[in-house]
Amino acid sequence: LKLRRPVPCAQSRARSRARRHAFGNMASPLTLVYFKLRARGEAVRMVARYSGVPVAEEIVELEEWPALKPTMPKGQLPVLRLSDGSLMPESVDIALFLARQPIATRQLVTDEASVSLLTWCAEPPISMANPLLNWFDKDDAAAKLGPYLEEARPLIAERDAELQASAGPFFAGESPGVGDFGLFNIASNIEVLGHIGRDDASIWQEWQLSSKWMDWLSAIAALPGVQEYLAERPKTGVGAMGKPGSLAMTTVLDH
């Protein structure tokens, strides 16, 4: 897969408006620029942690976004600021760039199948888990949630079948691939959204997914770097993440 060329940073003063938050090494020449959301940047964060590639993070507050948006390639986040100040857009490209860094201490599979899975996770309809949790007003999200889960169930079942056919514990085989992280983010968001109206019951039990699916979720969550990140990332319902009024901002869903 050919990565898209980074574009020059058009507005360096935007850096000072965004709050810097460390994951990895603050001295890193690489900086992920994104919101406080569990969405398109989440797989990138986990790839960075697992691979051991030092990446700093620059958090963009939502009220800053209208002024910053025209300076971003494609008017989107996340972007990765490189050492020369240029900006790499597209979450899939960023994840691949980090996974393929020569300084990575742990290797991720980046073959065609794993990239295809990562790309699938970034596109509708399955990617709707991201705005349902992070962006829509909670009442609007609640109204959209049922139809989304109905549509997502057979799609996840298909992925479960693919996992069962894998020769290893991950979609990529014996080692995790970039696609594993993309799907883990979607699955994690579906899981917390599934807590709505289900008390402590798991949506995976209701969907009758395989034991290998459950083992895969546990295996990803226990990976070095990822385990630490999941323990420290902002939790739902405490005002630490998500758009104001969203389920992520207002409703405790992490069990």
Short mmCIF file of N, CA and C in Angstrom, two decimals, residues 68-213:
data_model
loop_
_atom_site.label_atom_id
_atom_site.label_comp_id
_atom_site.label_asym_id
_atom_site.label_seq_id
_atom_site.Cartn_x
_atom_site.Cartn_y
_atom_site.Cartn_z
N LEU A 68 -8.84 25.67 13.32
CA LEU A 68 -7.74 24.80 12.94
C LEU A 68 -8.05 23.99 11.68
N LYS A 69 -9.33 23.68 11.45
CA LYS A 69 -9.71 22.79 10.37
C LYS A 69 -9.18 23.20 9.00
N PRO A 70 -9.24 24.49 8.61
CA PRO A 70 -8.75 24.86 7.28
C PRO A 70 -7.25 24.62 7.09
N THR A 71 -6.51 24.47 8.18
CA THR A 71 -5.06 24.27 8.09
C THR A 71 -4.68 22.80 8.01
N MET A 72 -5.64 21.91 8.18
CA MET A 72 -5.37 20.48 8.19
C MET A 72 -5.58 19.87 6.80
N PRO A 73 -4.75 18.94 6.38
CA PRO A 73 -4.98 18.28 5.09
C PRO A 73 -6.32 17.57 5.08
N LYS A 74 -7.11 17.85 4.03
CA LYS A 74 -8.46 17.32 3.88
C LYS A 74 -9.41 17.85 4.95
N GLY A 75 -8.98 18.79 5.77
CA GLY A 75 -9.82 19.34 6.83
C GLY A 75 -10.22 18.30 7.85
N GLN A 76 -9.33 17.34 8.12
CA GLN A 76 -9.66 16.22 8.98
C GLN A 76 -8.57 15.96 10.01
N LEU A 77 -8.95 15.29 11.07
CA LEU A 77 -8.04 14.70 12.04
C LEU A 77 -8.40 13.22 12.16
N PRO A 78 -7.43 12.37 12.53
CA PRO A 78 -6.10 12.71 13.00
C PRO A 78 -5.12 13.01 11.87
N VAL A 79 -4.04 13.68 12.26
CA VAL A 79 -2.86 13.81 11.41
C VAL A 79 -1.65 13.48 12.27
N LEU A 80 -0.59 13.09 11.61
CA LEU A 80 0.69 12.85 12.28
C LEU A 80 1.66 13.92 11.82
N ARG A 81 2.15 14.73 12.78
CA ARG A 81 3.16 15.73 12.44
C ARG A 81 4.53 15.06 12.47
N LEU A 82 5.21 15.15 11.34
CA LEU A 82 6.53 14.53 11.20
C LEU A 82 7.62 15.50 11.66
N SER A 83 8.85 15.01 11.67
CA SER A 83 9.95 15.80 12.22
C SER A 83 10.21 17.08 11.42
N ASP A 84 9.85 17.08 10.13
CA ASP A 84 10.06 18.28 9.30
C ASP A 84 8.88 19.23 9.36
N GLY A 85 7.85 18.91 10.19
CA GLY A 85 6.69 19.78 10.32
C GLY A 85 5.56 19.46 9.38
N SER A 86 5.79 18.57 8.42
CA SER A 86 4.72 18.20 7.50
C SER A 86 3.70 17.33 8.21
N LEU A 87 2.50 17.27 7.66
CA LEU A 87 1.39 16.58 8.28
C LEU A 87 0.94 15.40 7.43
N MET A 88 0.89 14.23 8.03
CA MET A 88 0.41 13.04 7.34
C MET A 88 -1.05 12.81 7.73
N PRO A 89 -1.99 12.84 6.77
CA PRO A 89 -3.40 12.59 7.09
C PRO A 89 -3.73 11.10 6.98
N GLU A 90 -4.98 10.76 7.29
CA GLU A 90 -5.55 9.44 7.12
C GLU A 90 -5.05 8.46 8.19
N SER A 91 -5.98 8.01 9.01
CA SER A 91 -5.63 7.14 10.13
C SER A 91 -4.99 5.83 9.67
N VAL A 92 -5.44 5.27 8.55
CA VAL A 92 -4.85 4.03 8.05
C VAL A 92 -3.40 4.25 7.67
N ASP A 93 -3.12 5.32 6.96
CA ASP A 93 -1.74 5.62 6.56
C ASP A 93 -0.86 5.86 7.77
N ILE A 94 -1.39 6.56 8.76
CA ILE A 94 -0.60 6.85 9.97
C ILE A 94 -0.25 5.55 10.69
N ALA A 95 -1.24 4.68 10.85
CA ALA A 95 -0.99 3.40 11.53
C ALA A 95 0.07 2.59 10.80
N LEU A 96 -0.02 2.53 9.49
CA LEU A 96 0.97 1.78 8.71
C LEU A 96 2.36 2.41 8.82
N PHE A 97 2.41 3.72 8.77
CA PHE A 97 3.69 4.42 8.89
C PHE A 97 4.37 4.07 10.21
N LEU A 98 3.61 4.10 11.30
CA LEU A 98 4.18 3.79 12.60
C LEU A 98 4.58 2.32 12.71
N ALA A 99 3.71 1.44 12.22
CA ALA A 99 3.99 0.00 12.32
C ALA A 99 5.24 -0.39 11.55
N ARG A 100 5.56 0.36 10.50
CA ARG A 100 6.69 0.01 9.64
C ARG A 100 7.96 0.78 9.97
N GLN A 101 7.97 1.51 11.08
CA GLN A 101 9.16 2.25 11.46
C GLN A 101 10.30 1.29 11.82
N PRO A 102 11.51 1.55 11.35
CA PRO A 102 12.64 0.66 11.66
C PRO A 102 12.93 0.57 13.16
N ILE A 103 12.56 1.58 13.92
CA ILE A 103 12.86 1.58 15.35
C ILE A 103 11.82 0.83 16.17
N ALA A 104 10.79 0.29 15.52
CA ALA A 104 9.75 -0.44 16.25
C ALA A 104 10.38 -1.61 17.01
N THR A 105 10.02 -1.74 18.28
CA THR A 105 10.57 -2.82 19.10
C THR A 105 9.73 -4.09 19.02
N ARG A 106 8.49 -3.97 18.55
CA ARG A 106 7.62 -5.13 18.32
C ARG A 106 6.99 -4.96 16.95
N GLN A 107 6.93 -6.04 16.20
CA GLN A 107 6.48 -5.98 14.82
C GLN A 107 4.99 -6.28 14.70
N LEU A 108 4.33 -5.54 13.84
CA LEU A 108 2.93 -5.77 13.50
C LEU A 108 2.83 -6.24 12.06
N VAL A 109 1.89 -7.11 11.80
CA VAL A 109 1.65 -7.57 10.44
C VAL A 109 0.98 -6.44 9.66
N THR A 110 1.51 -6.14 8.49
CA THR A 110 0.96 -5.07 7.65
C THR A 110 0.71 -5.57 6.23
N ASP A 111 0.32 -6.84 6.11
CA ASP A 111 0.06 -7.38 4.78
C ASP A 111 -1.29 -6.88 4.25
N GLU A 112 -1.60 -7.28 3.04
CA GLU A 112 -2.80 -6.77 2.37
C GLU A 112 -4.07 -7.07 3.15
N ALA A 113 -4.16 -8.27 3.72
CA ALA A 113 -5.37 -8.65 4.44
C ALA A 113 -5.55 -7.80 5.69
N SER A 114 -4.46 -7.53 6.40
CA SER A 114 -4.56 -6.75 7.63
C SER A 114 -4.87 -5.29 7.33
N VAL A 115 -4.29 -4.77 6.26
CA VAL A 115 -4.60 -3.39 5.86
C VAL A 115 -6.06 -3.29 5.41
N SER A 116 -6.54 -4.30 4.70
CA SER A 116 -7.93 -4.31 4.26
C SER A 116 -8.88 -4.29 5.46
N LEU A 117 -8.55 -5.06 6.50
CA LEU A 117 -9.38 -5.07 7.70
C LEU A 117 -9.35 -3.72 8.39
N LEU A 118 -8.19 -3.11 8.49
CA LEU A 118 -8.08 -1.79 9.11
C LEU A 118 -8.89 -0.76 8.33
N THR A 119 -8.83 -0.82 7.02
CA THR A 119 -9.58 0.11 6.18
C THR A 119 -11.08 -0.10 6.34
N TRP A 120 -11.52 -1.35 6.40
CA TRP A 120 -12.93 -1.67 6.60
C TRP A 120 -13.45 -1.07 7.89
N CYS A 121 -12.63 -1.10 8.92
CA CYS A 121 -13.05 -0.56 10.22
C CYS A 121 -13.21 0.96 10.20
N ALA A 122 -12.54 1.61 9.26
CA ALA A 122 -12.58 3.07 9.19
C ALA A 122 -13.73 3.58 8.32
N GLU A 123 -14.52 2.67 7.75
CA GLU A 123 -15.55 3.07 6.80
C GLU A 123 -16.93 2.65 7.29
N PRO A 124 -17.98 3.38 6.85
CA PRO A 124 -19.36 2.95 7.17
C PRO A 124 -19.66 1.62 6.48
N PRO A 125 -20.55 0.82 7.05
CA PRO A 125 -21.39 1.16 8.20
C PRO A 125 -20.78 0.86 9.55
N ILE A 126 -19.73 0.01 9.60
CA ILE A 126 -19.25 -0.44 10.90
C ILE A 126 -18.63 0.69 11.71
N SER A 127 -18.04 1.68 11.04
CA SER A 127 -17.38 2.78 11.74
C SER A 127 -18.35 3.68 12.49
N MET A 128 -19.68 3.51 12.27
CA MET A 128 -20.66 4.34 12.95
C MET A 128 -20.60 4.17 14.47
N ALA A 129 -19.96 3.10 14.95
CA ALA A 129 -19.77 2.95 16.40
C ALA A 129 -19.01 4.14 16.98
N ASN A 130 -18.13 4.73 16.20
CA ASN A 130 -17.33 5.85 16.70
C ASN A 130 -18.17 7.09 17.02
N PRO A 131 -18.94 7.62 16.06
CA PRO A 131 -19.76 8.79 16.41
C PRO A 131 -20.90 8.48 17.37
N LEU A 132 -21.42 7.25 17.34
CA LEU A 132 -22.48 6.92 18.29
C LEU A 132 -21.98 7.06 19.72
N LEU A 133 -20.77 6.66 19.98
CA LEU A 133 -20.22 6.78 21.33
C LEU A 133 -19.69 8.18 21.60
N ASN A 134 -18.99 8.76 20.64
CA ASN A 134 -18.18 9.95 20.91
C ASN A 134 -18.80 11.27 20.50
N TRP A 135 -19.71 11.26 19.53
CA TRP A 135 -20.05 12.53 18.87
C TRP A 135 -21.52 12.92 19.00
N PHE A 136 -22.42 12.03 18.66
CA PHE A 136 -23.83 12.40 18.66
C PHE A 136 -24.31 12.71 20.08
N ASP A 137 -25.28 13.62 20.17
CA ASP A 137 -25.96 13.83 21.44
C ASP A 137 -26.49 12.50 21.95
N LYS A 138 -26.46 12.30 23.26
CA LYS A 138 -26.79 10.98 23.80
C LYS A 138 -28.19 10.51 23.42
N ASP A 139 -29.15 11.43 23.35
CA ASP A 139 -30.50 11.02 22.97
C ASP A 139 -30.56 10.63 21.50
N ASP A 140 -29.86 11.37 20.66
CA ASP A 140 -29.79 11.03 19.24
C ASP A 140 -29.08 9.69 19.05
N ALA A 141 -27.98 9.50 19.80
CA ALA A 141 -27.24 8.24 19.71
C ALA A 141 -28.09 7.06 20.16
N ALA A 142 -28.86 7.26 21.23
CA ALA A 142 -29.71 6.17 21.73
C ALA A 142 -30.75 5.77 20.68
N ALA A 143 -31.27 6.76 19.94
CA ALA A 143 -32.27 6.47 18.91
C ALA A 143 -31.65 5.74 17.72
N LYS A 144 -30.38 6.02 17.44
CA LYS A 144 -29.71 5.40 16.29
C LYS A 144 -29.08 4.06 16.66
N LEU A 145 -28.93 3.79 17.96
CA LEU A 145 -28.14 2.64 18.39
C LEU A 145 -28.75 1.31 17.97
N GLY A 146 -30.06 1.13 18.17
CA GLY A 146 -30.70 -0.13 17.83
C GLY A 146 -30.51 -0.52 16.38
N PRO A 147 -30.83 0.38 15.43
CA PRO A 147 -30.61 0.05 14.02
C PRO A 147 -29.14 -0.24 13.69
N TYR A 148 -28.24 0.50 14.33
CA TYR A 148 -26.82 0.24 14.07
C TYR A 148 -26.43 -1.15 14.53
N LEU A 149 -26.81 -1.52 15.75
CA LEU A 149 -26.43 -2.83 16.26
C LEU A 149 -27.05 -3.96 15.43
N GLU A 150 -28.25 -3.73 14.94
CA GLU A 150 -28.89 -4.72 14.08
C GLU A 150 -28.09 -4.92 12.79
N GLU A 151 -27.58 -3.81 12.25
CA GLU A 151 -26.78 -3.90 11.03
C GLU A 151 -25.39 -4.45 11.32
N ALA A 152 -24.84 -4.11 12.49
CA ALA A 152 -23.48 -4.52 12.81
C ALA A 152 -23.38 -6.00 13.16
N ARG A 153 -24.44 -6.56 13.71
CA ARG A 153 -24.37 -7.95 14.20
C ARG A 153 -23.92 -8.95 13.13
N PRO A 154 -24.53 -9.00 11.96
CA PRO A 154 -24.05 -9.97 10.95
C PRO A 154 -22.66 -9.64 10.44
N LEU A 155 -22.28 -8.36 10.44
CA LEU A 155 -20.94 -7.99 9.99
C LEU A 155 -19.88 -8.50 10.96
N ILE A 156 -20.16 -8.36 12.25
CA ILE A 156 -19.23 -8.87 13.25
C ILE A 156 -19.21 -10.40 13.22
N ALA A 157 -20.35 -11.01 12.98
CA ALA A 157 -20.40 -12.48 12.88
C ALA A 157 -19.51 -12.97 11.74
N GLU A 158 -19.49 -12.24 10.63
CA GLU A 158 -18.62 -12.61 9.51
C GLU A 158 -17.15 -12.51 9.91
N ARG A 159 -16.81 -11.47 10.67
CA ARG A 159 -15.43 -11.32 11.14
C ARG A 159 -15.08 -12.42 12.13
N ASP A 160 -16.04 -12.80 12.96
CA ASP A 160 -15.81 -13.89 13.90
C ASP A 160 -15.49 -15.18 13.14
N ALA A 161 -16.20 -15.42 12.06
CA ALA A 161 -15.93 -16.61 11.26
C ALA A 161 -14.53 -16.56 10.65
N GLU A 162 -14.11 -15.38 10.22
CA GLU A 162 -12.76 -15.22 9.68
C GLU A 162 -11.72 -15.50 10.75
N LEU A 163 -11.98 -15.02 11.95
CA LEU A 163 -11.05 -15.24 13.06
C LEU A 163 -10.92 -16.73 13.36
N GLN A 164 -12.04 -17.43 13.35
CA GLN A 164 -12.01 -18.86 13.63
C GLN A 164 -11.20 -19.62 12.57
N ALA A 165 -11.13 -19.07 11.38
CA ALA A 165 -10.36 -19.71 10.31
C ALA A 165 -8.88 -19.36 10.37
N SER A 166 -8.52 -18.37 11.21
CA SER A 166 -7.13 -17.97 11.33
C SER A 166 -6.31 -19.06 12.00
N ALA A 167 -5.06 -19.20 11.58
CA ALA A 167 -4.18 -20.21 12.15
C ALA A 167 -3.65 -19.84 13.53
N GLY A 168 -3.88 -18.60 13.93
CA GLY A 168 -3.38 -18.14 15.22
C GLY A 168 -4.46 -17.44 16.01
N PRO A 169 -4.11 -16.82 17.12
CA PRO A 169 -5.10 -16.16 17.97
C PRO A 169 -5.56 -14.80 17.45
N PHE A 170 -4.88 -14.28 16.44
CA PHE A 170 -5.21 -12.97 15.89
C PHE A 170 -5.71 -13.11 14.45
N PHE A 171 -6.32 -12.06 13.96
CA PHE A 171 -6.76 -12.09 12.56
C PHE A 171 -5.57 -12.26 11.62
N ALA A 172 -4.43 -11.71 12.03
CA ALA A 172 -3.23 -11.80 11.20
C ALA A 172 -2.45 -13.09 11.43
N GLY A 173 -2.93 -13.95 12.30
CA GLY A 173 -2.24 -15.21 12.55
C GLY A 173 -1.66 -15.27 13.94
N GLU A 174 -0.40 -15.67 14.04
CA GLU A 174 0.24 -15.81 15.35
C GLU A 174 0.59 -14.47 15.98
N SER A 175 0.73 -13.44 15.16
CA SER A 175 1.06 -12.11 15.64
C SER A 175 -0.04 -11.14 15.25
N PRO A 176 -0.25 -10.09 16.04
CA PRO A 176 -1.30 -9.11 15.69
C PRO A 176 -0.91 -8.30 14.47
N GLY A 177 -1.92 -7.86 13.75
CA GLY A 177 -1.72 -6.97 12.62
C GLY A 177 -2.41 -5.65 12.87
N VAL A 178 -2.15 -4.70 11.98
CA VAL A 178 -2.78 -3.39 12.13
C VAL A 178 -4.30 -3.51 12.10
N GLY A 179 -4.81 -4.48 11.33
CA GLY A 179 -6.25 -4.67 11.26
C GLY A 179 -6.84 -5.12 12.59
N ASP A 180 -6.08 -5.90 13.34
CA ASP A 180 -6.54 -6.33 14.66
C ASP A 180 -6.83 -5.12 15.55
N PHE A 181 -5.99 -4.11 15.48
CA PHE A 181 -6.19 -2.93 16.32
C PHE A 181 -7.38 -2.10 15.85
N GLY A 182 -7.56 -2.02 14.53
CA GLY A 182 -8.72 -1.30 14.03
C GLY A 182 -10.01 -1.94 14.47
N LEU A 183 -10.09 -3.26 14.37
CA LEU A 183 -11.31 -3.96 14.75
C LEU A 183 -11.48 -3.97 16.27
N PHE A 184 -10.39 -4.00 17.01
CA PHE A 184 -10.51 -3.96 18.46
C PHE A 184 -11.15 -2.65 18.90
N ASN A 185 -10.80 -1.54 18.26
CA ASN A 185 -11.43 -0.27 18.61
C ASN A 185 -12.92 -0.32 18.35
N ILE A 186 -13.31 -0.80 17.17
CA ILE A 186 -14.74 -0.91 16.85
C ILE A 186 -15.44 -1.83 17.84
N ALA A 187 -14.84 -2.99 18.11
CA ALA A 187 -15.45 -3.95 19.03
C ALA A 187 -15.56 -3.37 20.43
N SER A 188 -14.54 -2.64 20.86
CA SER A 188 -14.57 -2.02 22.19
C SER A 188 -15.70 -1.01 22.28
N ASN A 189 -15.88 -0.23 21.23
CA ASN A 189 -16.97 0.75 21.23
C ASN A 189 -18.34 0.07 21.19
N ILE A 190 -18.46 -0.98 20.39
CA ILE A 190 -19.72 -1.73 20.36
C ILE A 190 -20.00 -2.33 21.74
N GLU A 191 -18.97 -2.84 22.37
CA GLU A 191 -19.15 -3.47 23.68
C GLU A 191 -19.67 -2.48 24.72
N VAL A 192 -19.08 -1.28 24.76
CA VAL A 192 -19.56 -0.31 25.76
C VAL A 192 -20.94 0.22 25.38
N LEU A 193 -21.21 0.42 24.09
CA LEU A 193 -22.54 0.83 23.66
C LEU A 193 -23.56 -0.26 23.99
N GLY A 194 -23.13 -1.52 23.93
CA GLY A 194 -24.01 -2.63 24.25
C GLY A 194 -24.40 -2.72 25.70
N HIS A 195 -23.71 -2.00 26.57
CA HIS A 195 -24.08 -1.98 27.98
C HIS A 195 -25.38 -1.21 28.22
N ILE A 196 -25.76 -0.38 27.26
CA ILE A 196 -26.99 0.39 27.41
C ILE A 196 -28.18 -0.56 27.34
N GLY A 197 -28.91 -0.64 28.42
CA GLY A 197 -30.09 -1.50 28.48
C GLY A 197 -29.81 -2.95 28.73
N ARG A 198 -28.53 -3.29 28.97
CA ARG A 198 -28.20 -4.70 29.19
C ARG A 198 -27.60 -4.96 30.57
N ASP A 199 -27.53 -3.96 31.42
CA ASP A 199 -26.92 -4.09 32.74
C ASP A 199 -25.52 -4.66 32.57
N ASP A 200 -25.24 -5.80 33.19
CA ASP A 200 -23.91 -6.38 33.12
C ASP A 200 -23.78 -7.45 32.03
N ALA A 201 -24.85 -7.70 31.30
CA ALA A 201 -24.81 -8.74 30.26
C ALA A 201 -23.93 -8.28 29.09
N SER A 202 -23.21 -9.20 28.50
CA SER A 202 -22.35 -8.88 27.37
C SER A 202 -23.12 -8.98 26.07
N ILE A 203 -22.91 -8.01 25.21
CA ILE A 203 -23.55 -8.06 23.89
C ILE A 203 -23.01 -9.24 23.08
N TRP A 204 -21.78 -9.65 23.37
CA TRP A 204 -21.20 -10.78 22.64
C TRP A 204 -21.92 -12.09 22.97
N GLN A 205 -22.37 -12.22 24.20
CA GLN A 205 -23.16 -13.40 24.55
C GLN A 205 -24.49 -13.38 23.82
N GLU A 206 -25.11 -12.22 23.77
CA GLU A 206 -26.39 -12.10 23.06
C GLU A 206 -26.21 -12.42 21.58
N TRP A 207 -25.08 -12.00 21.03
CA TRP A 207 -24.83 -12.24 19.61
C TRP A 207 -24.27 -13.64 19.36
N GLN A 208 -24.01 -14.39 20.41
CA GLN A 208 -23.55 -15.78 20.32
C GLN A 208 -22.25 -15.91 19.50
N LEU A 209 -21.31 -15.06 19.84
CA LEU A 209 -20.02 -15.13 19.17
C LEU A 209 -19.16 -16.22 19.79
N SER A 210 -18.13 -16.62 19.09
CA SER A 210 -17.33 -17.78 19.48
C SER A 210 -16.44 -17.48 20.67
N SER A 211 -15.97 -18.54 21.30
CA SER A 211 -15.01 -18.39 22.39
C SER A 211 -13.70 -17.80 21.87
N LYS A 212 -13.38 -18.06 20.60
CA LYS A 212 -12.15 -17.50 20.04
C LYS A 212 -12.26 -15.98 19.91
N TRP A 213 -13.45 -15.48 19.62
CA TRP A 213 -13.66 -14.03 19.59
C TRP A 213 -13.37 -13.44 20.97
#
